[in-house]
Amino acid sequence: AQSVTQPDIHITVSEGASLELRCNYSYGATPYLFWYVQSPGQGLQLLLKYFSGDTLVQGIKGFEAEFKRSQSSFNLRKPSVHWSDAAEYFCAVRHTDKLIFGTGTRLQVFP
Amino acid sequence: EAGVTQSPTHLIKTRGQQATLRCSPISGHTSVYWYQQALGLGLQFLLWYDEGEERNRGNFPPRFSGRQFPNYSSELNVNALELEDSALYLCASSLDTSYEQYFGPGTRLTVT
């Protein structure tokens, strides 16, 4: 069955530090992958997507993600975290018409 | 360009009542999706509408239903509300299933 795993429930980093959020997927065909961010009480904002082509994709707010087929991973990275990046991050895979989400990683940023 | 809009922002109902949630997609988007984000259950796919038709539904009982209007806006109805229906209901839209989904701010439904 198709699934998405985000192994880290909660991550804490200092402002200015680098960040990597992990995402592993289980999908039979070539996956369409997404990262979304959700601030408290808000909807989801699309950070970036991977459909095909270059395996390193750039998104908004300085985020990037790398698709690694051999590892079934699509990790999200940012070289220098800002306090405003504190939020919950969701990885998702598109299965036919719907999105299957991971359980999310809550990011806390210390000044 | 206006994003996906949802109304109301908050909705409080009592058990057994009916709730109606509304969604307006991004202009030009014909597909509308509904997701439930309940505490401890994560984000789960509810329904997909495209060109006025229900195309797919997730693993939810029939008391969750909806429709899509000719202007592509959508309505989610939840009948016979149960306490566990309390959740954030998110609507998303896309040009079609080949494209990414854009989400609205959600409707927080509280059932007491």
PDB file of C-alpha atoms in Angstrom:
ATOM      1  CA  ALA A   1       0.000   0.000   0.000  1.00  0.00           C
ATOM      2  CA  GLN A   2       1.101   3.515  -0.645  1.00  0.00           C
ATOM      3  CA  SER A   3       2.395   5.327   2.405  1.00  0.00           C
ATOM      4  CA  VAL A   4       4.548   8.183   3.578  1.00  0.00           C
ATOM      5  CA  THR A   5       6.719   8.065   6.687  1.00  0.00           C
ATOM      6  CA  GLN A   6       8.113  11.050   8.505  1.00  0.00           C
ATOM      7  CA  PRO A   7      10.302   9.512  11.211  1.00  0.00           C
ATOM      8  CA  ASP A   8      10.784  12.692  13.223  1.00  0.00           C
ATOM      9  CA  ILE A   9       7.724  13.873  15.123  1.00  0.00           C
ATOM     10  CA  HIS A  10       9.437  16.917  16.601  1.00  0.00           C
ATOM     11  CA  ILE A  11      12.688  18.704  15.713  1.00  0.00           C
ATOM     12  CA  THR A  12      14.272  21.644  17.490  1.00  0.00           C
ATOM     13  CA  VAL A  13      16.956  23.797  15.884  1.00  0.00           C
ATOM     14  CA  SER A  14      18.595  27.106  16.635  1.00  0.00           C
ATOM     15  CA  GLU A  15      17.945  30.055  14.383  1.00  0.00           C
ATOM     16  CA  GLY A  16      20.576  30.144  11.653  1.00  0.00           C
ATOM     17  CA  ALA A  17      21.278  26.433  11.833  1.00  0.00           C
ATOM     18  CA  SER A  18      20.739  24.113   8.900  1.00  0.00           C
ATOM     19  CA  LEU A  19      17.697  21.881   8.707  1.00  0.00           C
ATOM     20  CA  GLU A  20      16.841  18.519   7.187  1.00  0.00           C
ATOM     21  CA  LEU A  21      13.425  16.921   7.547  1.00  0.00           C
ATOM     22  CA  ARG A  22      13.171  13.306   6.525  1.00  0.00           C
ATOM     23  CA  CYS A  23      10.511  11.715   4.357  1.00  0.00           C
ATOM     24  CA  ASN A  24      10.314   8.148   3.077  1.00  0.00           C
ATOM     25  CA  TYR A  25       7.631   6.894   0.759  1.00  0.00           C
ATOM     26  CA  SER A  26       6.282   3.583  -0.383  1.00  0.00           C
ATOM     27  CA  TYR A  27       4.889   3.730  -3.891  1.00  0.00           C
ATOM     28  CA  GLY A  28       4.925   1.305  -6.790  1.00  0.00           C
ATOM     29  CA  ALA A  29       5.307   3.707  -9.676  1.00  0.00           C
ATOM     30  CA  THR A  30       7.186   6.960 -10.172  1.00  0.00           C
ATOM     31  CA  PRO A  31       5.947   9.123  -7.325  1.00  0.00           C
ATOM     32  CA  TYR A  32       4.702  12.673  -7.439  1.00  0.00           C
ATOM     33  CA  LEU A  33       5.993  14.140  -4.178  1.00  0.00           C
ATOM     34  CA  PHE A  34       5.191  17.282  -2.238  1.00  0.00           C
ATOM     35  CA  TRP A  35       6.154  19.180   0.871  1.00  0.00           C
ATOM     36  CA  TYR A  36       3.600  21.385   2.591  1.00  0.00           C
ATOM     37  CA  VAL A  37       3.920  23.635   5.637  1.00  0.00           C
ATOM     38  CA  GLN A  38       1.171  24.390   8.143  1.00  0.00           C
ATOM     39  CA  SER A  39       1.294  27.186  10.704  1.00  0.00           C
ATOM     40  CA  PRO A  40      -0.878  26.740  13.820  1.00  0.00           C
ATOM     41  CA  GLY A  41      -4.582  26.866  12.988  1.00  0.00           C
ATOM     42  CA  GLN A  42      -3.890  27.476   9.313  1.00  0.00           C
ATOM     43  CA  GLY A  43      -4.222  25.594   6.053  1.00  0.00           C
ATOM     44  CA  LEU A  44      -1.390  23.968   4.126  1.00  0.00           C
ATOM     45  CA  GLN A  45       1.001  25.948   1.985  1.00  0.00           C
ATOM     46  CA  LEU A  46       2.833  24.189  -0.844  1.00  0.00           C
ATOM     47  CA  LEU A  47       6.606  24.505  -0.435  1.00  0.00           C
ATOM     48  CA  LEU A  48       7.758  22.448  -3.412  1.00  0.00           C
ATOM     49  CA  LYS A  49       6.958  19.509  -5.618  1.00  0.00           C
ATOM     50  CA  TYR A  50       8.721  16.782  -7.577  1.00  0.00           C
ATOM     51  CA  PHE A  51       7.127  15.325 -10.664  1.00  0.00           C
ATOM     52  CA  SER A  52      10.106  14.331 -12.817  1.00  0.00           C
ATOM     53  CA  GLY A  53      13.463  15.568 -14.088  1.00  0.00           C
ATOM     54  CA  ASP A  54      16.077  17.136 -11.860  1.00  0.00           C
ATOM     55  CA  THR A  55      16.061  15.316  -8.549  1.00  0.00           C
ATOM     56  CA  LEU A  56      16.987  18.455  -6.591  1.00  0.00           C
ATOM     57  CA  VAL A  57      14.017  20.795  -6.521  1.00  0.00           C
ATOM     58  CA  GLN A  58      13.864  24.328  -5.251  1.00  0.00           C
ATOM     59  CA  GLY A  59      10.869  25.719  -3.451  1.00  0.00           C
ATOM     60  CA  ILE A  60       9.667  28.836  -1.752  1.00  0.00           C
ATOM     61  CA  LYS A  61      11.123  30.378   1.402  1.00  0.00           C
ATOM     62  CA  GLY A  62      14.612  29.034   0.622  1.00  0.00           C
ATOM     63  CA  PHE A  63      13.658  25.354   0.933  1.00  0.00           C
ATOM     64  CA  GLU A  64      14.893  22.570  -1.314  1.00  0.00           C
ATOM     65  CA  ALA A  65      14.328  18.829  -1.462  1.00  0.00           C
ATOM     66  CA  GLU A  66      16.157  15.936  -3.067  1.00  0.00           C
ATOM     67  CA  PHE A  67      14.441  12.898  -4.558  1.00  0.00           C
ATOM     68  CA  LYS A  68      16.447   9.703  -4.100  1.00  0.00           C
ATOM     69  CA  ARG A  69      14.750   6.773  -5.764  1.00  0.00           C
ATOM     70  CA  SER A  70      17.249   4.231  -4.393  1.00  0.00           C
ATOM     71  CA  GLN A  71      16.412   5.280  -0.844  1.00  0.00           C
ATOM     72  CA  SER A  72      12.719   6.030  -1.450  1.00  0.00           C
ATOM     73  CA  SER A  73      13.332   9.386   0.166  1.00  0.00           C
ATOM     74  CA  PHE A  74      12.405  13.004  -0.437  1.00  0.00           C
ATOM     75  CA  ASN A  75      14.118  14.977   2.335  1.00  0.00           C
ATOM     76  CA  LEU A  76      13.502  18.679   2.836  1.00  0.00           C
ATOM     77  CA  ARG A  77      16.443  20.975   3.548  1.00  0.00           C
ATOM     78  CA  LYS A  78      17.154  24.584   4.361  1.00  0.00           C
ATOM     79  CA  PRO A  79      20.673  25.956   4.895  1.00  0.00           C
ATOM     80  CA  SER A  80      19.737  28.564   7.508  1.00  0.00           C
ATOM     81  CA  VAL A  81      16.526  28.432   9.506  1.00  0.00           C
ATOM     82  CA  HIS A  82      14.604  31.561  10.489  1.00  0.00           C
ATOM     83  CA  TRP A  83      12.339  31.868  13.519  1.00  0.00           C
ATOM     84  CA  SER A  84       9.364  32.233  11.157  1.00  0.00           C
ATOM     85  CA  ASP A  85       9.990  28.701   9.863  1.00  0.00           C
ATOM     86  CA  ALA A  86       8.558  27.247  13.081  1.00  0.00           C
ATOM     87  CA  ALA A  87       5.553  25.231  11.907  1.00  0.00           C
ATOM     88  CA  GLU A  88       4.471  21.704  11.036  1.00  0.00           C
ATOM     89  CA  TYR A  89       5.787  20.178   7.837  1.00  0.00           C
ATOM     90  CA  PHE A  90       4.030  17.483   5.857  1.00  0.00           C
ATOM     91  CA  CYS A  91       5.412  15.274   3.122  1.00  0.00           C
ATOM     92  CA  ALA A  92       2.875  13.829   0.681  1.00  0.00           C
ATOM     93  CA  VAL A  93       2.700  11.491  -2.293  1.00  0.00           C
ATOM     94  CA  ARG A  94      -0.006  11.707  -4.912  1.00  0.00           C
ATOM     95  CA  HIS A  95      -1.843   8.436  -5.426  1.00  0.00           C
ATOM     96  CA  THR A  96      -4.174   8.680  -8.443  1.00  0.00           C
ATOM     97  CA  ASP A  97      -6.264  11.706  -7.548  1.00  0.00           C
ATOM     98  CA  LYS A  98      -5.606  12.141  -3.848  1.00  0.00           C
ATOM     99  CA  LEU A  99      -2.687  13.021  -1.608  1.00  0.00           C
ATOM    100  CA  ILE A 100      -1.409  10.624   1.012  1.00  0.00           C
ATOM    101  CA  PHE A 101       0.273  12.515   3.827  1.00  0.00           C
ATOM    102  CA  GLY A 102       2.871  11.647   6.373  1.00  0.00           C
ATOM    103  CA  THR A 103       2.142  12.307  10.020  1.00  0.00           C
ATOM    104  CA  GLY A 104       4.082  15.549   9.997  1.00  0.00           C
ATOM    105  CA  THR A 105       7.175  16.948  11.693  1.00  0.00           C
ATOM    106  CA  ARG A 106       6.810  19.842  14.094  1.00  0.00           C
ATOM    107  CA  LEU A 107       9.709  22.266  13.844  1.00  0.00           C
ATOM    108  CA  GLN A 108      10.628  24.441  16.791  1.00  0.00           C
ATOM    109  CA  VAL A 109      13.189  27.225  16.340  1.00  0.00           C
ATOM    110  CA  PHE A 110      15.139  28.682  19.243  1.00  0.00           C
ATOM    111  CA  PRO A 111      16.623  32.193  19.005  1.00  0.00           C
TER     112      PRO A 111
ATOM    113  CA  GLU B   1      -4.770  35.782  -7.732  1.00  0.00           C
ATOM    114  CA  ALA B   2      -7.121  34.827  -4.913  1.00  0.00           C
ATOM    115  CA  GLY B   3      -6.438  31.532  -3.216  1.00  0.00           C
ATOM    116  CA  VAL B   4      -8.831  28.860  -2.061  1.00  0.00           C
ATOM    117  CA  THR B   5     -11.385  30.265   0.349  1.00  0.00           C
ATOM    118  CA  GLN B   6     -13.456  28.407   2.926  1.00  0.00           C
ATOM    119  CA  SER B   7     -16.362  29.359   5.132  1.00  0.00           C
ATOM    120  CA  PRO B   8     -17.121  29.498   7.917  1.00  0.00           C
ATOM    121  CA  THR B   9     -13.812  29.699   9.771  1.00  0.00           C
ATOM    122  CA  HIS B  10     -15.279  28.051  12.827  1.00  0.00           C
ATOM    123  CA  LEU B  11     -18.431  26.012  13.292  1.00  0.00           C
ATOM    124  CA  ILE B  12     -19.844  24.679  16.531  1.00  0.00           C
ATOM    125  CA  LYS B  13     -22.572  22.056  16.422  1.00  0.00           C
ATOM    126  CA  THR B  14     -24.108  19.575  18.787  1.00  0.00           C
ATOM    127  CA  ARG B  15     -24.141  15.840  18.321  1.00  0.00           C
ATOM    128  CA  GLY B  16     -26.774  14.682  15.855  1.00  0.00           C
ATOM    129  CA  GLN B  17     -26.981  17.991  13.980  1.00  0.00           C
ATOM    130  CA  GLN B  18     -25.887  18.622  10.407  1.00  0.00           C
ATOM    131  CA  ALA B  19     -22.953  20.779   9.329  1.00  0.00           C
ATOM    132  CA  THR B  20     -22.387  22.465   5.977  1.00  0.00           C
ATOM    133  CA  LEU B  21     -18.948  23.671   4.967  1.00  0.00           C
ATOM    134  CA  ARG B  22     -18.205  25.688   1.847  1.00  0.00           C
ATOM    135  CA  CYS B  23     -15.223  26.051  -0.446  1.00  0.00           C
ATOM    136  CA  SER B  24     -14.381  28.272  -3.406  1.00  0.00           C
ATOM    137  CA  PRO B  25     -11.478  27.075  -5.559  1.00  0.00           C
ATOM    138  CA  ILE B  26      -8.845  29.141  -7.258  1.00  0.00           C
ATOM    139  CA  SER B  27     -10.217  30.681 -10.433  1.00  0.00           C
ATOM    140  CA  GLY B  28      -9.812  28.244 -13.326  1.00  0.00           C
ATOM    141  CA  HIS B  29      -9.464  25.176 -11.112  1.00  0.00           C
ATOM    142  CA  THR B  30     -12.085  22.529 -11.747  1.00  0.00           C
ATOM    143  CA  SER B  31     -11.065  19.892  -9.202  1.00  0.00           C
ATOM    144  CA  VAL B  32     -11.944  20.270  -5.529  1.00  0.00           C
ATOM    145  CA  TYR B  33     -10.754  17.966  -2.768  1.00  0.00           C
ATOM    146  CA  TRP B  34     -11.806  17.701   0.857  1.00  0.00           C
ATOM    147  CA  TYR B  35      -9.543  16.438   3.633  1.00  0.00           C
ATOM    148  CA  GLN B  36     -10.112  15.913   7.341  1.00  0.00           C
ATOM    149  CA  GLN B  37      -7.385  16.723   9.846  1.00  0.00           C
ATOM    150  CA  ALA B  38      -8.399  15.241  13.153  1.00  0.00           C
ATOM    151  CA  LEU B  39      -6.262  15.158  16.256  1.00  0.00           C
ATOM    152  CA  GLY B  40      -4.260  11.970  16.323  1.00  0.00           C
ATOM    153  CA  LEU B  41      -5.477  10.815  12.900  1.00  0.00           C
ATOM    154  CA  GLY B  42      -3.521  13.098  10.608  1.00  0.00           C
ATOM    155  CA  LEU B  43      -4.669  14.321   7.208  1.00  0.00           C
ATOM    156  CA  GLN B  44      -7.118  11.997   5.523  1.00  0.00           C
ATOM    157  CA  PHE B  45      -8.675  12.265   2.073  1.00  0.00           C
ATOM    158  CA  LEU B  46     -12.455  12.646   2.159  1.00  0.00           C
ATOM    159  CA  LEU B  47     -13.863  13.486  -1.270  1.00  0.00           C
ATOM    160  CA  TRP B  48     -12.886  14.596  -4.767  1.00  0.00           C
ATOM    161  CA  TYR B  49     -15.142  16.538  -7.116  1.00  0.00           C
ATOM    162  CA  ASP B  50     -14.403  17.366 -10.707  1.00  0.00           C
ATOM    163  CA  GLU B  51     -16.659  18.986 -13.301  1.00  0.00           C
ATOM    164  CA  GLY B  52     -19.614  18.736 -10.950  1.00  0.00           C
ATOM    165  CA  GLU B  53     -19.290  15.022 -10.251  1.00  0.00           C
ATOM    166  CA  GLU B  54     -18.049  13.084  -7.245  1.00  0.00           C
ATOM    167  CA  ARG B  55     -15.059  11.159  -8.612  1.00  0.00           C
ATOM    168  CA  ASN B  56     -13.691   9.452  -5.519  1.00  0.00           C
ATOM    169  CA  ARG B  57     -14.215   9.241  -1.788  1.00  0.00           C
ATOM    170  CA  GLY B  58     -12.053   8.133   1.079  1.00  0.00           C
ATOM    171  CA  ASN B  59     -12.864   5.681   3.823  1.00  0.00           C
ATOM    172  CA  PHE B  60     -15.638   7.716   5.429  1.00  0.00           C
ATOM    173  CA  PRO B  61     -19.281   6.821   6.090  1.00  0.00           C
ATOM    174  CA  PRO B  62     -22.074   8.004   3.763  1.00  0.00           C
ATOM    175  CA  ARG B  63     -23.116  10.722   6.202  1.00  0.00           C
ATOM    176  CA  PHE B  64     -20.173  12.638   4.762  1.00  0.00           C
ATOM    177  CA  SER B  65     -21.353  13.946   1.417  1.00  0.00           C
ATOM    178  CA  GLY B  66     -21.115  16.980  -0.756  1.00  0.00           C
ATOM    179  CA  ARG B  67     -21.525  18.499  -4.127  1.00  0.00           C
ATOM    180  CA  GLN B  68     -19.849  20.750  -6.628  1.00  0.00           C
ATOM    181  CA  PHE B  69     -21.709  23.613  -8.237  1.00  0.00           C
ATOM    182  CA  PRO B  70     -21.478  24.832 -11.852  1.00  0.00           C
ATOM    183  CA  ASN B  71     -19.052  27.570 -10.769  1.00  0.00           C
ATOM    184  CA  TYR B  72     -16.829  24.783  -9.301  1.00  0.00           C
ATOM    185  CA  SER B  73     -17.373  25.835  -5.705  1.00  0.00           C
ATOM    186  CA  SER B  74     -18.135  22.979  -3.381  1.00  0.00           C
ATOM    187  CA  GLU B  75     -20.063  22.122  -0.269  1.00  0.00           C
ATOM    188  CA  LEU B  76     -19.310  19.417   2.278  1.00  0.00           C
ATOM    189  CA  ASN B  77     -22.204  18.157   4.366  1.00  0.00           C
ATOM    190  CA  VAL B  78     -21.821  16.082   7.471  1.00  0.00           C
ATOM    191  CA  ASN B  79     -25.059  14.571   8.788  1.00  0.00           C
ATOM    192  CA  ALA B  80     -25.776  13.083  12.198  1.00  0.00           C
ATOM    193  CA  LEU B  81     -22.688  14.663  13.701  1.00  0.00           C
ATOM    194  CA  GLU B  82     -20.622  12.633  16.124  1.00  0.00           C
ATOM    195  CA  LEU B  83     -18.085  13.901  18.644  1.00  0.00           C
ATOM    196  CA  GLU B  84     -15.252  12.356  16.624  1.00  0.00           C
ATOM    197  CA  ASP B  85     -16.162  14.509  13.626  1.00  0.00           C
ATOM    198  CA  SER B  86     -14.500  17.420  15.420  1.00  0.00           C
ATOM    199  CA  ALA B  87     -11.597  18.351  13.181  1.00  0.00           C
ATOM    200  CA  LEU B  88     -10.135  20.874  10.786  1.00  0.00           C
ATOM    201  CA  TYR B  89     -11.675  20.359   7.353  1.00  0.00           C
ATOM    202  CA  LEU B  90      -9.436  21.446   4.532  1.00  0.00           C
ATOM    203  CA  CYS B  91     -10.454  22.098   0.974  1.00  0.00           C
ATOM    204  CA  ALA B  92      -7.967  22.050  -1.898  1.00  0.00           C
ATOM    205  CA  SER B  93      -8.230  22.771  -5.586  1.00  0.00           C
ATOM    206  CA  SER B  94      -6.179  21.957  -8.673  1.00  0.00           C
ATOM    207  CA  LEU B  95      -6.331  22.503 -12.415  1.00  0.00           C
ATOM    208  CA  ASP B  96      -6.796  18.748 -12.724  1.00  0.00           C
ATOM    209  CA  THR B  97      -5.312  15.671 -11.122  1.00  0.00           C
ATOM    210  CA  SER B  98      -2.057  16.153 -12.982  1.00  0.00           C
ATOM    211  CA  TYR B  99      -1.262  19.253 -11.027  1.00  0.00           C
ATOM    212  CA  GLU B 100      -0.510  20.202  -7.460  1.00  0.00           C
ATOM    213  CA  GLN B 101      -3.256  20.906  -4.958  1.00  0.00           C
ATOM    214  CA  TYR B 102      -3.609  24.265  -3.256  1.00  0.00           C
ATOM    215  CA  PHE B 103      -5.249  24.385   0.126  1.00  0.00           C
ATOM    216  CA  GLY B 104      -7.585  26.805   1.818  1.00  0.00           C
ATOM    217  CA  PRO B 105      -7.328  27.922   5.447  1.00  0.00           C
ATOM    218  CA  GLY B 106      -9.798  25.308   6.659  1.00  0.00           C
ATOM    219  CA  THR B 107     -12.985  25.190   8.705  1.00  0.00           C
ATOM    220  CA  ARG B 108     -12.648  24.172  12.323  1.00  0.00           C
ATOM    221  CA  LEU B 109     -15.689  22.035  13.209  1.00  0.00           C
ATOM    222  CA  THR B 110     -16.353  21.410  16.877  1.00  0.00           C
ATOM    223  CA  VAL B 111     -19.043  18.939  17.878  1.00  0.00           C
ATOM    224  CA  THR B 112     -20.240  19.105  21.484  1.00  0.00           C
TER     225      THR B 112
END
